[in-house]
PDB file of C-alpha atoms in Angstrom:
ATOM      1  CA  MET A   1      25.800  15.006  24.456  1.00  0.00           C
ATOM      2  CA  PRO A   2      22.577  16.123  24.451  1.00  0.00           C
ATOM      3  CA  ASP A   3      22.250  17.018  21.043  1.00  0.00           C
ATOM      4  CA  LYS A   4      23.119  13.938  19.584  1.00  0.00           C
ATOM      5  CA  ILE A   5      20.203  12.494  21.212  1.00  0.00           C
ATOM      6  CA  GLY A   6      17.611  15.423  20.771  1.00  0.00           C
ATOM      7  CA  LYS A   7      19.123  15.129  17.148  1.00  0.00           C
ATOM      8  CA  ARG A   8      18.588  10.672  17.512  1.00  0.00           C
ATOM      9  CA  GLY A   9      14.641  11.278  19.154  1.00  0.00           C
ATOM     10  CA  LYS A  10      14.006  13.605  16.611  1.00  0.00           C
ATOM     11  CA  ARG A  11      14.944  11.577  13.052  1.00  0.00           C
ATOM     12  CA  ALA A  12      13.635   8.505  14.556  1.00  0.00           C
ATOM     13  CA  LYS A  13      10.999  10.399  15.200  1.00  0.00           C
ATOM     14  CA  ARG A  14      10.484  11.615  11.567  1.00  0.00           C
ATOM     15  CA  ASP A  15      11.473   7.931  10.420  1.00  0.00           C
ATOM     16  CA  ASN A  16       7.984   6.801  11.436  1.00  0.00           C
ATOM     17  CA  LEU A  17       6.532   8.642   8.059  1.00  0.00           C
ATOM     18  CA  SER A  18       3.677   7.140   6.240  1.00  0.00           C
ATOM     19  CA  PHE A  19       3.712   5.489   2.799  1.00  0.00           C
ATOM     20  CA  ASP A  20       0.802   8.249   1.992  1.00  0.00           C
ATOM     21  CA  GLU A  21       3.424  10.901   2.667  1.00  0.00           C
ATOM     22  CA  VAL A  22       6.114   9.279   0.863  1.00  0.00           C
ATOM     23  CA  ALA A  23       3.584   8.592  -2.540  1.00  0.00           C
ATOM     24  CA  GLN A  24       2.355  12.911  -2.464  1.00  0.00           C
ATOM     25  CA  VAL A  25       5.985  13.953  -2.690  1.00  0.00           C
ATOM     26  CA  CYS A  26       6.901  11.941  -5.717  1.00  0.00           C
ATOM     27  CA  GLU A  27       4.082  12.121  -7.464  1.00  0.00           C
ATOM     28  CA  LYS A  28       4.667  16.387  -7.290  1.00  0.00           C
ATOM     29  CA  LEU A  29       7.954  15.747  -7.612  1.00  0.00           C
ATOM     30  CA  MET A  30       6.850  13.860 -11.221  1.00  0.00           C
ATOM     31  CA  THR A  31       4.072  16.217 -11.553  1.00  0.00           C
ATOM     32  CA  ASP A  32       6.313  19.105 -11.074  1.00  0.00           C
ATOM     33  CA  GLY A  33       8.850  17.453 -13.655  1.00  0.00           C
ATOM     34  CA  GLU A  34      11.851  16.769 -10.946  1.00  0.00           C
ATOM     35  CA  LYS A  35      12.753  12.643 -10.876  1.00  0.00           C
ATOM     36  CA  VAL A  36      11.975  10.803  -8.104  1.00  0.00           C
ATOM     37  CA  THR A  37      15.072  10.072  -6.566  1.00  0.00           C
ATOM     38  CA  VAL A  38      16.045   8.956  -2.927  1.00  0.00           C
ATOM     39  CA  ARG A  39      17.783  12.516  -1.891  1.00  0.00           C
ATOM     40  CA  ASN A  40      14.672  14.066  -3.700  1.00  0.00           C
ATOM     41  CA  VAL A  41      12.461  12.660  -1.254  1.00  0.00           C
ATOM     42  CA  LEU A  42      13.616  13.308   1.230  1.00  0.00           C
ATOM     43  CA  ALA A  43      14.543  16.202   0.704  1.00  0.00           C
ATOM     44  CA  VAL A  44      10.576  17.081   1.537  1.00  0.00           C
ATOM     45  CA  THR A  45      10.278  14.206   4.172  1.00  0.00           C
ATOM     46  CA  GLY A  46      13.287  13.981   6.063  1.00  0.00           C
ATOM     47  CA  GLY A  47      14.108  10.760   7.431  1.00  0.00           C
ATOM     48  CA  GLY A  48      15.473   7.651   6.959  1.00  0.00           C
ATOM     49  CA  PHE A  49      17.535   6.652   4.029  1.00  0.00           C
ATOM     50  CA  ALA A  50      15.906   3.628   3.969  1.00  0.00           C
ATOM     51  CA  THR A  51      12.558   4.110   4.986  1.00  0.00           C
ATOM     52  CA  VAL A  52      11.765   6.694   1.611  1.00  0.00           C
ATOM     53  CA  SER A  53      14.276   4.341  -0.852  1.00  0.00           C
ATOM     54  CA  ASP A  54      11.589   1.098   0.704  1.00  0.00           C
ATOM     55  CA  PHE A  55       8.142   3.753   0.134  1.00  0.00           C
ATOM     56  CA  ILE A  56       9.258   4.637  -3.772  1.00  0.00           C
ATOM     57  CA  LYS A  57       9.689   1.685  -4.766  1.00  0.00           C
ATOM     58  CA  GLN A  58       6.628   0.475  -3.842  1.00  0.00           C
ATOM     59  CA  TRP A  59       4.918   3.806  -5.365  1.00  0.00           C
ATOM     60  CA  GLN A  60       6.881   2.595  -8.407  1.00  0.00           C
ATOM     61  CA  GLU A  61       5.909  -0.761  -8.568  1.00  0.00           C
ATOM     62  CA  GLN A  62       1.954   0.724  -7.646  1.00  0.00           C
ATOM     63  CA  GLN A  63       2.356   3.463 -11.263  1.00  0.00           C
ATOM     64  CA  VAL A  64       3.526   0.466 -13.151  1.00  0.00           C
ATOM     65  CA  VAL A  65       0.454  -1.652 -12.360  1.00  0.00           C
ATOM     66  CA  SER A  66      -1.546   1.057 -12.354  1.00  0.00           C
ATOM     67  CA  ASP A  67      -0.324   1.604 -15.792  1.00  0.00           C
ATOM     68  CA  ALA A  68      -0.626  -1.548 -17.346  1.00  0.00           C
ATOM     69  CA  THR A  69      -3.838  -1.606 -16.330  1.00  0.00           C
ATOM     70  CA  ASP A  70      -4.722   1.623 -18.274  1.00  0.00           C
ATOM     71  CA  LEU A  71      -8.203   1.682 -19.954  1.00  0.00           C
ATOM     72  CA  PRO A  72      -8.578   3.526 -23.501  1.00  0.00           C
ATOM     73  CA  LYS A  73     -10.212   6.679 -22.621  1.00  0.00           C
ATOM     74  CA  THR A  74     -12.863   6.727 -24.684  1.00  0.00           C
ATOM     75  CA  LEU A  75     -13.849   2.664 -24.024  1.00  0.00           C
ATOM     76  CA  ILE A  76     -13.763   4.495 -19.894  1.00  0.00           C
ATOM     77  CA  THR A  77     -16.089   7.078 -21.045  1.00  0.00           C
ATOM     78  CA  ALA A  78     -18.334   5.413 -22.954  1.00  0.00           C
ATOM     79  CA  LEU A  79     -18.738   2.902 -19.358  1.00  0.00           C
ATOM     80  CA  LYS A  80     -18.638   5.692 -16.863  1.00  0.00           C
ATOM     81  CA  THR A  81     -21.338   7.177 -19.477  1.00  0.00           C
ATOM     82  CA  ALA A  82     -23.485   3.816 -19.065  1.00  0.00           C
ATOM     83  CA  TYR A  83     -22.886   3.416 -15.533  1.00  0.00           C
ATOM     84  CA  LYS A  84     -24.265   6.658 -15.110  1.00  0.00           C
ATOM     85  CA  SER A  85     -27.384   6.974 -17.446  1.00  0.00           C
ATOM     86  CA  MET A  86     -27.949   3.702 -15.788  1.00  0.00           C
ATOM     87  CA  LEU A  87     -27.565   4.842 -12.630  1.00  0.00           C
ATOM     88  CA  SER A  88     -30.157   8.425 -13.344  1.00  0.00           C
ATOM     89  CA  GLU A  89     -32.713   6.051 -14.675  1.00  0.00           C
ATOM     90  CA  GLN A  90     -32.942   3.033 -11.593  1.00  0.00           C
ATOM     91  CA  GLU A  91     -32.545   6.841  -9.398  1.00  0.00           C
ATOM     92  CA  GLU A  92     -35.736   8.330 -11.370  1.00  0.00           C
ATOM     93  CA  SER A  93     -37.678   4.945 -11.289  1.00  0.00           C
ATOM     94  CA  TYR A  94     -36.891   4.105  -7.586  1.00  0.00           C
ATOM     95  CA  GLN A  95     -37.375   7.561  -7.428  1.00  0.00           C
ATOM     96  CA  GLN A  96     -41.217   8.097  -8.661  1.00  0.00           C
ATOM     97  CA  LYS A  97     -41.728   4.986  -6.770  1.00  0.00           C
ATOM     98  CA  LEU A  98     -40.755   6.528  -3.637  1.00  0.00           C
ATOM     99  CA  ASN A  99     -43.535   9.414  -5.296  1.00  0.00           C
ATOM    100  CA  LEU A 100     -46.528   6.797  -5.492  1.00  0.00           C
ATOM    101  CA  GLU A 101     -45.495   5.249  -2.104  1.00  0.00           C
ATOM    102  CA  ALA A 102     -45.763   8.842  -0.296  1.00  0.00           C
ATOM    103  CA  GLN A 103     -48.973   9.984  -1.757  1.00  0.00           C
ATOM    104  CA  HIS A 104     -50.747   6.688  -0.948  1.00  0.00           C
ATOM    105  CA  THR A 105     -49.439   7.582   2.984  1.00  0.00           C
ATOM    106  CA  ARG A 106     -50.532  11.214   2.617  1.00  0.00           C
ATOM    107  CA  GLU A 107     -53.644   9.578   0.498  1.00  0.00           C
ATOM    108  CA  ALA A 108     -53.861   6.943   3.889  1.00  0.00           C
ATOM    109  CA  LEU A 109     -53.492   9.345   6.408  1.00  0.00           C
ATOM    110  CA  ASP A 110     -55.657  11.667   4.901  1.00  0.00           C
ATOM    111  CA  GLN A 111     -58.093   8.363   5.243  1.00  0.00           C
ATOM    112  CA  VAL A 112     -56.881   7.644   9.383  1.00  0.00           C
ATOM    113  CA  THR A 113     -58.631  11.962   9.753  1.00  0.00           C
ATOM    114  CA  LEU A 114     -62.650  10.156   8.501  1.00  0.00           C
ATOM    115  CA  LEU A 115     -62.104   6.362   9.663  1.00  0.00           C
ATOM    116  CA  GLU A 116     -61.865   8.485  13.113  1.00  0.00           C
ATOM    117  CA  LYS A 117     -65.404   9.778  12.869  1.00  0.00           C
ATOM    118  CA  THR A 118     -66.740   5.669  11.202  1.00  0.00           C
ATOM    119  CA  SER A 119     -67.024   1.933  12.676  1.00  0.00           C
ATOM    120  CA  ALA A 120     -64.372  -0.326  14.221  1.00  0.00           C
ATOM    121  CA  GLU A 121     -64.258  -2.224  10.329  1.00  0.00           C
ATOM    122  CA  LEU A 122     -63.421   1.023   8.794  1.00  0.00           C
ATOM    123  CA  GLN A 123     -60.579   1.432  11.199  1.00  0.00           C
ATOM    124  CA  ASN A 124     -59.681  -1.747  10.167  1.00  0.00           C
ATOM    125  CA  GLU A 125     -59.302  -1.845   6.294  1.00  0.00           C
ATOM    126  CA  LEU A 126     -57.332   1.741   6.730  1.00  0.00           C
ATOM    127  CA  GLU A 127     -54.598  -0.924   8.888  1.00  0.00           C
ATOM    128  CA  LYS A 128     -54.982  -2.565   6.049  1.00  0.00           C
ATOM    129  CA  CYS A 129     -54.261  -0.455   4.077  1.00  0.00           C
ATOM    130  CA  GLN A 130     -51.369   1.406   6.001  1.00  0.00           C
ATOM    131  CA  HIS A 131     -50.064  -1.947   6.146  1.00  0.00           C
ATOM    132  CA  ALA A 132     -50.383  -2.076   2.493  1.00  0.00           C
ATOM    133  CA  THR A 133     -48.654   0.726   1.973  1.00  0.00           C
ATOM    134  CA  THR A 134     -45.570  -0.082   4.916  1.00  0.00           C
ATOM    135  CA  SER A 135     -45.089  -3.365   2.573  1.00  0.00           C
ATOM    136  CA  LYS A 136     -44.138  -2.002  -0.158  1.00  0.00           C
ATOM    137  CA  ILE A 137     -41.988   0.379   1.150  1.00  0.00           C
ATOM    138  CA  MET A 138     -39.838  -1.889   2.841  1.00  0.00           C
ATOM    139  CA  ALA A 139     -39.652  -4.076  -0.669  1.00  0.00           C
ATOM    140  CA  LEU A 140     -38.759  -0.919  -2.479  1.00  0.00           C
ATOM    141  CA  GLU A 141     -36.017  -0.631  -0.024  1.00  0.00           C
ATOM    142  CA  LYS A 142     -35.329  -4.364  -0.142  1.00  0.00           C
ATOM    143  CA  GLU A 143     -34.759  -3.904  -3.983  1.00  0.00           C
ATOM    144  CA  LEU A 144     -32.877  -0.513  -3.290  1.00  0.00           C
ATOM    145  CA  SER A 145     -30.385  -3.092  -1.138  1.00  0.00           C
ATOM    146  CA  ILE A 146     -30.143  -5.379  -3.609  1.00  0.00           C
ATOM    147  CA  SER A 147     -29.082  -2.601  -6.467  1.00  0.00           C
ATOM    148  CA  ALA A 148     -26.654  -1.537  -4.012  1.00  0.00           C
ATOM    149  CA  LEU A 149     -24.836  -5.112  -3.325  1.00  0.00           C
ATOM    150  CA  ARG A 150     -24.725  -5.635  -7.213  1.00  0.00           C
ATOM    151  CA  LEU A 151     -23.059  -2.198  -7.763  1.00  0.00           C
ATOM    152  CA  GLU A 152     -20.617  -3.773  -5.291  1.00  0.00           C
ATOM    153  CA  ASP A 153     -19.978  -6.590  -7.257  1.00  0.00           C
ATOM    154  CA  SER A 154     -20.246  -4.859 -10.019  1.00  0.00           C
ATOM    155  CA  HIS A 155     -17.158  -2.919  -9.122  1.00  0.00           C
ATOM    156  CA  LYS A 156     -15.218  -6.637  -7.831  1.00  0.00           C
ATOM    157  CA  ARG A 157     -15.851  -8.076 -11.540  1.00  0.00           C
ATOM    158  CA  GLU A 158     -14.293  -4.593 -12.850  1.00  0.00           C
ATOM    159  CA  GLN A 159     -11.457  -4.714 -10.733  1.00  0.00           C
ATOM    160  CA  LYS A 160     -10.914  -8.950 -11.469  1.00  0.00           C
ATOM    161  CA  ILE A 161     -11.131  -7.891 -15.165  1.00  0.00           C
ATOM    162  CA  ALA A 162      -8.308  -5.112 -14.491  1.00  0.00           C
ATOM    163  CA  ASP A 163      -6.186  -7.506 -12.336  1.00  0.00           C
ATOM    164  CA  GLU A 164      -6.977 -10.623 -15.222  1.00  0.00           C
ATOM    165  CA  LEU A 165      -5.670  -8.185 -17.671  1.00  0.00           C
ATOM    166  CA  SER A 166      -2.296  -6.685 -16.197  1.00  0.00           C
ATOM    167  CA  LYS A 167      -2.059 -10.090 -15.541  1.00  0.00           C
ATOM    168  CA  ILE A 168      -2.600 -11.026 -18.626  1.00  0.00           C
ATOM    169  CA  ARG A 169      -0.363  -7.964 -20.616  1.00  0.00           C
ATOM    170  CA  GLN A 170       2.284  -9.613 -17.958  1.00  0.00           C
ATOM    171  CA  LYS A 171       2.620 -12.283 -19.406  1.00  0.00           C
ATOM    172  CA  LEU A 172       2.364 -10.626 -22.746  1.00  0.00           C
ATOM    173  CA  HIS A 173       5.276  -8.837 -22.230  1.00  0.00           C
ATOM    174  CA  GLU A 174       6.796 -11.808 -20.785  1.00  0.00           C
ATOM    175  CA  VAL A 175       6.330 -13.649 -23.619  1.00  0.00           C
ATOM    176  CA  GLU A 176       7.616 -10.862 -25.934  1.00  0.00           C
ATOM    177  CA  ILE A 177      11.118 -10.214 -24.328  1.00  0.00           C
ATOM    178  CA  GLN A 178      11.123 -14.925 -24.205  1.00  0.00           C
ATOM    179  CA  MET A 179      10.488 -14.502 -28.419  1.00  0.00           C
ATOM    180  CA  ALA A 180      13.353 -11.455 -28.760  1.00  0.00           C
ATOM    181  CA  VAL A 181      16.173 -13.530 -26.497  1.00  0.00           C
ATOM    182  CA  LEU A 182      14.878 -16.494 -28.745  1.00  0.00           C
ATOM    183  CA  LYS A 183      15.752 -15.009 -31.985  1.00  0.00           C
ATOM    184  CA  THR A 184      19.032 -13.270 -30.998  1.00  0.00           C
ATOM    185  CA  ARG A 185      19.837 -16.666 -30.147  1.00  0.00           C
ATOM    186  CA  ARG A 186      18.590 -17.658 -33.980  1.00  0.00           C
ATOM    187  CA  GLN A 187      21.124 -14.690 -35.226  1.00  0.00           C
ATOM    188  CA  LYS A 188      23.935 -15.664 -33.130  1.00  0.00           C
ATOM    189  CA  ASP A 189      23.660 -18.947 -34.458  1.00  0.00           C
ATOM    190  CA  LYS A 190      22.777 -18.582 -37.965  1.00  0.00           C
ATOM    191  CA  LYS A 191      26.258 -16.136 -38.068  1.00  0.00           C
ATOM    192  CA  THR A 192      28.422 -19.470 -35.742  1.00  0.00           C
ATOM    193  CA  GLU A 193      26.449 -21.827 -39.005  1.00  0.00           C
ATOM    194  CA  SER A 194      28.779 -19.307 -41.579  1.00  0.00           C
TER     195      SER A 194
END
């Protein structure tokens, strides 16, 4: 009796498989050229048949969606190159601006030493320079934040386009199936008329 309780407890505990665990095993099986079956996955993960079966179905559905949204490699390469180039240019531009601002900040600090020896009027002028520098840094940080939001928006639009493309491909596939069915019906109708 204790053995059954122990096994049942272990099985129930092992049934707490995550989708990621099953997906990794499915990927490995596919890479190794083996069939992705419930038995093959169970051999690696253990757990319940129904749980593993559900996760495999979910994984297979993701594979179909992934295959349907694949873009040509040349297009992906071109997009990546353009995107990297854009980021590189922005980074270089921001780096130049930051270097310039850092240089201004160093100059302002040098002026602080000189202005400590001078009157309150010169100290006010220094404070204005520091304020201007801080404003410019804040403006650059704001620009950087805006660029990050644009980048995130670009990723969302890219995902939306990929989703729409997937839907279009699915509809096209359905239309092709319907056309094939209609063609078959016409051929049958022609045969019955003859």
